[in-house]
């Protein structure tokens, strides 16, 4: 058994909910979230990167989930069509948790964005990546990242009234939950 | 005003909290590990072949560049030199040359040998725990055969046929989808070629069952022929339409209109001899403004062939 195997097992056992949550933010449908996690696990552990800890592996997989979300969605149009097609289908196993208030509205608004817009917004504003880092992660140009981020923010703002500066310089922190909660 | 980063972070934590206790689908981890192993093996193999090729190129350049007493070069060692030998009659053996799949992974198969009285016996029979259903006569001996879907101990999914003559042949299914697979087996086209449609919920794949083997049908690009099941913009289902007394394989696409009705289009798919390659015909609209529960819409949202529907009239992957 390779050293990566127990790491993968531990990651799925201990962090599956967290990975699914990330996937649910960028997936076109709740049902796609599970597929995204699965794809990202295979892409991450099947690649060249090596991890020393579950935390490190989790970061890679979370990033892979976002980049894979773009790969899976060929275009915004096709994705929207897919959402419409799947609207009438039930998939209890893949159902998204019931959210309330702002969380529900935000996730619903995210689902209205195109996959690239969603991915750019999440990487720039949730992971605090720079434009260059986001471009590298998503294999897009810097200009495309700026445009998708700006478009995404505008749509989100229209739906939520949230404000965020598309040209802000993200503060890069080694984030922990305690610092966020503070 | 709330910061978007904070809002996203809190929404993600809310989702995480909602997902707490949710485990990966049964077999999903084992399937992921198997795909990772395969990907790593292929990468190492590719790197090895690349290194050998590089050495060979350098050697050839050196040899070509050296004047005078040249001698014929020794045969270069490569990563794949073995030629497959003919299969002994009645003794099935694993395929020697697995085809690459769309994801780049090799797909192990197990074949039997066709004879006048059906496929020759052997192959181990139906795996323990497999879901088995009686299906049409696959090997042409006039007796119905059995199709099965199994989940191996390591999570690997396997689809196979066990004939009335006692032959068993199968293929490992490579799909990252955590959803249960289901299958339907049917004879199509005027030459009654046996095929299987395996439904992965998000996609479906067609396999040829001709020649006592389960073989991936390839598209024009040489990749496994896959039906979109609504996740992309190509289609929502697969089916078989009766034309001139024979079933013809078709890709189906039900597109929802703003008024809630559906337009359904169909693309017939021609299979070559042995059903190894598939070619699309033109896309044709077969229904406009159909209600969601109209048979044409329902069929376009399923994987079926004639009257047989995957998940109902064929094996369903057992959960480990």
Short mmCIF file of C-alpha atoms in Angstrom, two decimals, chain B:
data_model
loop_
_atom_site.label_atom_id
_atom_site.label_comp_id
_atom_site.label_asym_id
_atom_site.label_seq_id
_atom_site.Cartn_x
_atom_site.Cartn_y
_atom_site.Cartn_z
CA UNK B 1 -21.60 46.23 4.72
CA UNK B 2 -20.62 42.57 5.06
CA UNK B 3 -17.41 41.46 3.42
CA UNK B 4 -17.95 38.92 0.66
CA UNK B 5 -15.06 36.80 1.86
CA UNK B 6 -16.64 36.53 5.28
CA UNK B 7 -20.01 35.73 3.77
CA UNK B 8 -18.52 33.00 1.63
CA UNK B 9 -16.61 31.61 4.55
CA UNK B 10 -19.72 31.47 6.71
CA UNK B 11 -21.78 29.89 3.93
CA UNK B 12 -19.12 27.26 3.44
CA UNK B 13 -19.08 26.51 7.18
CA UNK B 14 -22.88 26.27 7.14
CA UNK B 15 -22.69 23.80 4.29
CA UNK B 16 -19.99 21.85 6.09
CA UNK B 17 -22.14 21.72 9.18
CA UNK B 18 -25.04 20.46 7.07
CA UNK B 19 -22.87 17.83 5.49
CA UNK B 20 -21.45 16.64 8.81
CA UNK B 21 -22.06 12.95 9.11
CA UNK B 22 -22.37 12.55 5.37
CA UNK B 23 -20.00 9.81 4.26
CA UNK B 24 -18.68 9.16 0.81
CA UNK B 25 -20.85 6.81 -1.23
CA UNK B 26 -20.10 3.14 -0.56
CA UNK B 27 -17.17 2.07 -2.66
CA UNK B 28 -16.28 5.61 -3.67
CA UNK B 29 -13.00 5.67 -1.74
CA UNK B 30 -11.96 2.29 -3.05
CA UNK B 31 -12.83 3.43 -6.57
CA UNK B 32 -10.84 6.62 -6.15
CA UNK B 33 -7.84 4.67 -4.88
CA UNK B 34 -8.03 2.29 -7.79
CA UNK B 35 -8.13 5.16 -10.28
CA UNK B 36 -5.23 6.86 -8.51
CA UNK B 37 -3.18 3.66 -8.65
CA UNK B 38 -3.91 3.29 -12.32
CA UNK B 39 -3.06 6.90 -13.05
CA UNK B 40 0.22 6.61 -11.17
CA UNK B 41 1.10 3.37 -12.91
CA UNK B 42 0.42 4.89 -16.31
CA UNK B 43 2.46 7.96 -15.47
CA UNK B 44 5.42 5.88 -14.33
CA UNK B 45 5.10 3.68 -17.38
CA UNK B 46 4.94 6.76 -19.62
CA UNK B 47 7.98 8.25 -17.97
CA UNK B 48 9.84 4.98 -18.42
CA UNK B 49 8.94 4.79 -22.09
CA UNK B 50 9.88 8.44 -22.49
CA UNK B 51 13.25 7.85 -20.93
CA UNK B 52 13.91 4.83 -23.14
CA UNK B 53 12.78 6.79 -26.19
CA UNK B 54 15.06 9.66 -25.24
CA UNK B 55 18.00 7.31 -24.88
CA UNK B 56 17.12 5.78 -28.22
CA UNK B 57 16.95 9.15 -29.94
CA UNK B 58 20.29 10.20 -28.47
CA UNK B 59 21.81 6.90 -29.49
CA UNK B 60 20.48 7.23 -33.03
CA UNK B 61 21.80 10.74 -33.32
CA UNK B 62 25.22 9.65 -32.09
CA UNK B 63 25.24 6.66 -34.41
CA UNK B 64 24.09 8.66 -37.44
CA UNK B 65 26.62 11.35 -36.67
CA UNK B 66 29.56 8.96 -36.37
CA UNK B 67 31.35 8.47 -39.71
CA UNK B 68 32.99 5.28 -40.87
CA UNK B 69 32.60 1.79 -39.54
CA UNK B 70 28.90 1.71 -38.80
CA UNK B 71 27.24 -1.50 -37.83
CA UNK B 72 23.55 -2.25 -37.81
CA UNK B 73 22.12 -1.12 -34.47
CA UNK B 74 20.92 -3.64 -32.00
CA UNK B 75 17.18 -3.80 -31.56
CA UNK B 76 16.19 -1.19 -29.03
CA UNK B 77 14.44 -2.27 -25.89
CA UNK B 78 11.02 -0.71 -25.41
CA UNK B 79 8.37 -0.79 -22.77
CA UNK B 80 5.99 -2.91 -24.78
CA UNK B 81 7.49 -5.62 -26.92
CA UNK B 82 5.22 -8.55 -26.32
CA UNK B 83 2.91 -9.52 -29.13
CA UNK B 84 -0.25 -11.23 -28.03
CA UNK B 85 -0.48 -14.87 -28.97
CA UNK B 86 -3.64 -16.47 -30.25
CA UNK B 87 -6.08 -17.41 -27.55
CA UNK B 88 -6.21 -21.18 -27.03
CA UNK B 89 -9.60 -22.53 -27.94
CA UNK B 90 -11.79 -22.90 -24.92
CA UNK B 91 -9.33 -21.20 -22.60
CA UNK B 92 -10.20 -17.58 -22.09
CA UNK B 93 -7.44 -15.26 -21.01
CA UNK B 94 -7.21 -11.60 -20.09
CA UNK B 95 -6.95 -9.24 -23.03
CA UNK B 96 -3.28 -8.58 -23.76
CA UNK B 97 -3.75 -5.07 -25.03
CA UNK B 98 -6.14 -3.03 -22.96
CA UNK B 99 -7.50 0.05 -24.66
CA UNK B 100 -6.90 3.43 -23.11
CA UNK B 101 -10.07 5.06 -21.85
CA UNK B 102 -11.06 8.69 -22.14
CA UNK B 103 -9.55 9.37 -18.76
CA UNK B 104 -6.32 7.76 -19.87
CA UNK B 105 -6.74 4.69 -17.73
CA UNK B 106 -6.36 1.18 -19.09
CA UNK B 107 -9.49 -0.94 -18.88
CA UNK B 108 -8.91 -4.58 -17.98
CA UNK B 109 -11.11 -7.02 -19.80
CA UNK B 110 -11.63 -10.76 -19.85
CA UNK B 111 -12.71 -12.49 -23.02
CA UNK B 112 -13.94 -15.87 -24.20
CA UNK B 113 -13.72 -17.47 -27.63
CA UNK B 114 -16.60 -17.59 -30.12
CA UNK B 115 -17.59 -20.99 -31.46
CA UNK B 116 -20.53 -22.26 -33.49
CA UNK B 117 -22.23 -23.34 -30.27
CA UNK B 118 -21.80 -20.02 -28.55
CA UNK B 119 -18.87 -18.74 -26.55
CA UNK B 120 -16.54 -21.40 -25.24
CA UNK B 121 -16.93 -22.18 -21.51
CA UNK B 122 -14.62 -20.65 -18.95
CA UNK B 123 -13.95 -17.38 -17.24
CA UNK B 124 -14.97 -18.15 -13.70
CA UNK B 125 -18.71 -17.61 -13.87
CA UNK B 126 -20.75 -14.92 -12.18
CA UNK B 127 -18.87 -13.26 -9.30
CA UNK B 128 -20.21 -13.77 -5.82
CA UNK B 129 -22.51 -10.93 -4.82
CA UNK B 130 -23.12 -9.73 -8.37
CA UNK B 131 -26.55 -8.58 -9.46
CA UNK B 132 -27.53 -10.91 -12.30
CA UNK B 133 -30.33 -10.61 -14.82
CA UNK B 134 -31.33 -12.81 -17.72
CA UNK B 135 -30.84 -11.01 -21.01
CA UNK B 136 -31.09 -11.66 -24.73
CA UNK B 137 -29.00 -14.26 -26.54
CA UNK B 138 -25.63 -12.55 -26.70
CA UNK B 139 -23.51 -15.27 -28.30
CA UNK B 140 -25.98 -16.49 -30.94
CA UNK B 141 -26.51 -20.02 -29.67
CA UNK B 142 -30.26 -19.55 -29.40
CA UNK B 143 -30.32 -19.44 -25.60
CA UNK B 144 -30.74 -16.41 -23.36
CA UNK B 145 -27.67 -15.34 -21.46
CA UNK B 146 -27.06 -13.45 -18.22
CA UNK B 147 -25.65 -10.00 -17.61
CA UNK B 148 -24.22 -8.93 -14.27
CA UNK B 149 -22.75 -6.00 -12.43
CA UNK B 150 -20.40 -6.63 -9.55
CA UNK B 151 -18.47 -4.59 -7.05
CA UNK B 152 -15.12 -6.11 -6.18
CA UNK B 153 -13.70 -6.06 -2.66
CA UNK B 154 -11.53 -3.07 -3.58
CA UNK B 155 -14.54 -1.17 -4.92
CA UNK B 156 -13.79 -1.80 -8.58
CA UNK B 157 -16.97 -2.10 -10.64
CA UNK B 158 -17.19 -4.85 -13.20
CA UNK B 159 -19.76 -5.55 -15.89
CA UNK B 160 -19.93 -8.95 -17.48
CA UNK B 161 -21.83 -11.56 -19.41
CA UNK B 162 -22.17 -15.22 -18.51
CA UNK B 163 -23.59 -17.21 -21.39
CA UNK B 164 -25.77 -20.28 -21.31
CA UNK B 165 -22.80 -22.13 -22.77
CA UNK B 166 -20.79 -21.39 -19.63
CA UNK B 167 -18.56 -18.59 -20.87
CA UNK B 168 -17.95 -15.52 -18.76
CA UNK B 169 -16.39 -12.33 -20.08
CA UNK B 170 -16.25 -8.95 -18.47
CA UNK B 171 -14.77 -5.48 -18.37
CA UNK B 172 -13.76 -3.23 -15.50
CA UNK B 173 -15.76 -0.03 -15.47
CA UNK B 174 -13.74 3.12 -15.05
CA UNK B 175 -15.99 5.90 -13.87
CA UNK B 176 -15.42 8.22 -10.96
CA UNK B 177 -19.15 8.66 -10.48
CA UNK B 178 -20.19 7.54 -7.01
CA UNK B 179 -23.67 6.68 -8.23
CA UNK B 180 -24.72 3.03 -8.68
CA UNK B 181 -24.34 1.83 -12.24
CA UNK B 182 -27.04 -0.09 -14.07
CA UNK B 183 -27.09 -1.76 -17.46
CA UNK B 184 -29.29 -3.02 -20.23
CA UNK B 185 -28.38 -5.54 -22.93
CA UNK B 186 -29.96 -5.71 -26.37
CA UNK B 187 -29.41 -6.73 -30.00
CA UNK B 188 -29.36 -3.80 -32.39
CA UNK B 189 -29.20 -3.04 -36.08
CA UNK B 190 -30.10 -5.41 -38.87
CA UNK B 191 -27.06 -7.54 -38.08
CA UNK B 192 -28.33 -8.03 -34.50
CA UNK B 193 -25.09 -7.00 -32.88
CA UNK B 194 -25.18 -7.43 -29.08
CA UNK B 195 -24.50 -4.30 -27.07
CA UNK B 196 -24.74 -3.14 -23.49
CA UNK B 197 -25.61 0.34 -22.31
CA UNK B 198 -24.24 1.06 -18.86
CA UNK B 199 -25.82 3.99 -17.06
CA UNK B 200 -23.67 5.97 -14.60
CA UNK B 201 -26.48 8.44 -13.90
CA UNK B 202 -24.40 11.43 -15.08
CA UNK B 203 -23.33 9.65 -18.26
CA UNK B 204 -23.78 6.34 -20.01
CA UNK B 205 -21.42 4.25 -22.06
CA UNK B 206 -22.02 1.72 -24.82
CA UNK B 207 -20.13 -1.56 -24.97
CA UNK B 208 -19.98 -4.15 -27.69
CA UNK B 209 -20.64 -7.74 -26.62
CA UNK B 210 -19.70 -9.23 -29.98
CA UNK B 211 -16.96 -11.83 -30.25
CA UNK B 212 -17.36 -13.14 -26.69
CA UNK B 213 -15.88 -10.00 -25.19
CA UNK B 214 -17.07 -6.81 -23.58
CA UNK B 215 -15.41 -4.05 -25.55
CA UNK B 216 -15.67 -0.30 -25.34
CA UNK B 217 -17.23 1.17 -28.47
CA UNK B 218 -15.07 4.04 -29.69
CA UNK B 219 -16.18 7.31 -31.22
CA UNK B 220 -14.70 9.04 -34.25
CA UNK B 221 -11.89 10.40 -32.10
CA UNK B 222 -10.98 6.93 -30.88
CA UNK B 223 -12.33 7.58 -27.39
CA UNK B 224 -14.97 5.53 -25.58
CA UNK B 225 -18.41 6.46 -26.87
CA UNK B 226 -20.18 8.16 -24.00
CA UNK B 227 -23.71 9.51 -23.77
CA UNK B 228 -24.29 12.74 -21.93
CA UNK B 229 -27.00 12.38 -19.27
CA UNK B 230 -27.76 16.04 -18.81
CA UNK B 231 -24.53 17.32 -17.32
CA UNK B 232 -23.22 18.67 -20.60
CA UNK B 233 -24.96 20.03 -23.66
CA UNK B 234 -24.99 16.86 -25.74
CA UNK B 235 -27.93 14.90 -24.48
CA UNK B 236 -29.99 13.51 -21.65
CA UNK B 237 -30.35 9.85 -22.42
CA UNK B 238 -29.77 6.93 -24.74
CA UNK B 239 -32.25 4.64 -26.37
CA UNK B 240 -32.98 2.34 -29.28
CA UNK B 241 -35.67 3.05 -31.84
CA UNK B 242 -37.33 0.37 -33.95
CA UNK B 243 -36.62 1.14 -37.60
CA UNK B 244 -37.43 -1.34 -40.36
CA UNK B 245 -37.76 -4.21 -37.90
CA UNK B 246 -34.44 -3.59 -36.18
CA UNK B 247 -33.49 -1.48 -33.18
CA UNK B 248 -31.17 1.41 -33.85
CA UNK B 249 -29.05 2.96 -31.15
CA UNK B 250 -29.67 6.66 -30.60
CA UNK B 251 -28.60 9.50 -28.40
CA UNK B 252 -31.53 11.48 -27.00
CA UNK B 253 -31.75 15.06 -25.82
CA UNK B 254 -34.74 16.58 -24.02
CA UNK B 255 -34.41 20.35 -23.70
CA UNK B 256 -36.80 22.21 -21.41
CA UNK B 257 -38.56 25.20 -22.88
CA UNK B 258 -39.43 28.32 -20.88
CA UNK B 259 -43.07 27.21 -20.77
CA UNK B 260 -42.14 23.93 -19.10
CA UNK B 261 -42.58 21.76 -22.18
CA UNK B 262 -39.76 19.89 -23.84
CA UNK B 263 -38.25 19.60 -27.28
CA UNK B 264 -36.70 16.21 -27.91
CA UNK B 265 -34.06 15.47 -30.50
CA UNK B 266 -32.54 12.18 -31.54
CA UNK B 267 -29.21 11.27 -33.09
CA UNK B 268 -28.98 7.82 -34.61
CA UNK B 269 -25.67 6.07 -34.08
CA UNK B 270 -24.28 3.62 -36.57
CA UNK B 271 -22.12 0.80 -35.29
CA UNK B 272 -19.62 -0.89 -37.56
CA UNK B 273 -19.16 -4.64 -37.85
CA UNK B 274 -18.60 -6.02 -34.38
CA UNK B 275 -19.75 -2.69 -32.94
CA UNK B 276 -16.21 -1.49 -32.32
CA UNK B 277 -16.74 2.02 -33.66
CA UNK B 278 -19.74 4.34 -33.61
CA UNK B 279 -20.61 7.12 -36.02
CA UNK B 280 -23.24 9.76 -35.44
CA UNK B 281 -25.89 10.59 -37.98
CA UNK B 282 -27.55 13.99 -38.12
CA UNK B 283 -29.51 15.25 -35.16
CA UNK B 284 -33.28 15.29 -35.76
CA UNK B 285 -36.01 16.91 -33.67
CA UNK B 286 -38.63 14.25 -32.95
CA UNK B 287 -40.95 16.18 -30.63
CA UNK B 288 -41.69 19.80 -29.84
CA UNK B 289 -43.59 21.16 -26.87
CA UNK B 290 -44.02 17.74 -25.28
CA UNK B 291 -45.17 17.57 -21.69
CA UNK B 292 -42.70 16.45 -19.04
CA UNK B 293 -44.52 13.15 -18.54
CA UNK B 294 -44.90 12.38 -22.23
CA UNK B 295 -43.31 9.03 -23.15
CA UNK B 296 -40.93 10.70 -25.59
CA UNK B 297 -39.60 12.96 -22.83
CA UNK B 298 -39.41 10.18 -20.26
CA UNK B 299 -37.53 7.95 -22.69
CA UNK B 300 -35.15 10.77 -23.53
CA UNK B 301 -34.31 11.05 -19.84
CA UNK B 302 -33.47 7.36 -19.44
CA UNK B 303 -31.00 4.82 -20.67
CA UNK B 304 -32.98 2.19 -22.47
CA UNK B 305 -32.99 0.03 -25.57
CA UNK B 306 -36.35 -0.87 -27.05
CA UNK B 307 -38.60 -1.88 -24.20
CA UNK B 308 -35.72 -2.54 -21.83
CA UNK B 309 -34.76 0.16 -19.35
CA UNK B 310 -31.52 0.29 -17.38
CA UNK B 311 -32.19 -0.06 -13.69
CA UNK B 312 -35.36 -2.02 -14.33
CA UNK B 313 -34.65 -4.64 -16.97
CA UNK B 314 -30.96 -5.24 -16.38
CA UNK B 315 -28.45 -5.63 -13.58
CA UNK B 316 -27.88 -2.89 -11.02
CA UNK B 317 -24.52 -2.49 -9.33
CA UNK B 318 -24.70 -3.93 -5.81
CA UNK B 319 -23.41 -1.68 -3.06
CA UNK B 320 -20.51 -3.12 -1.06
#
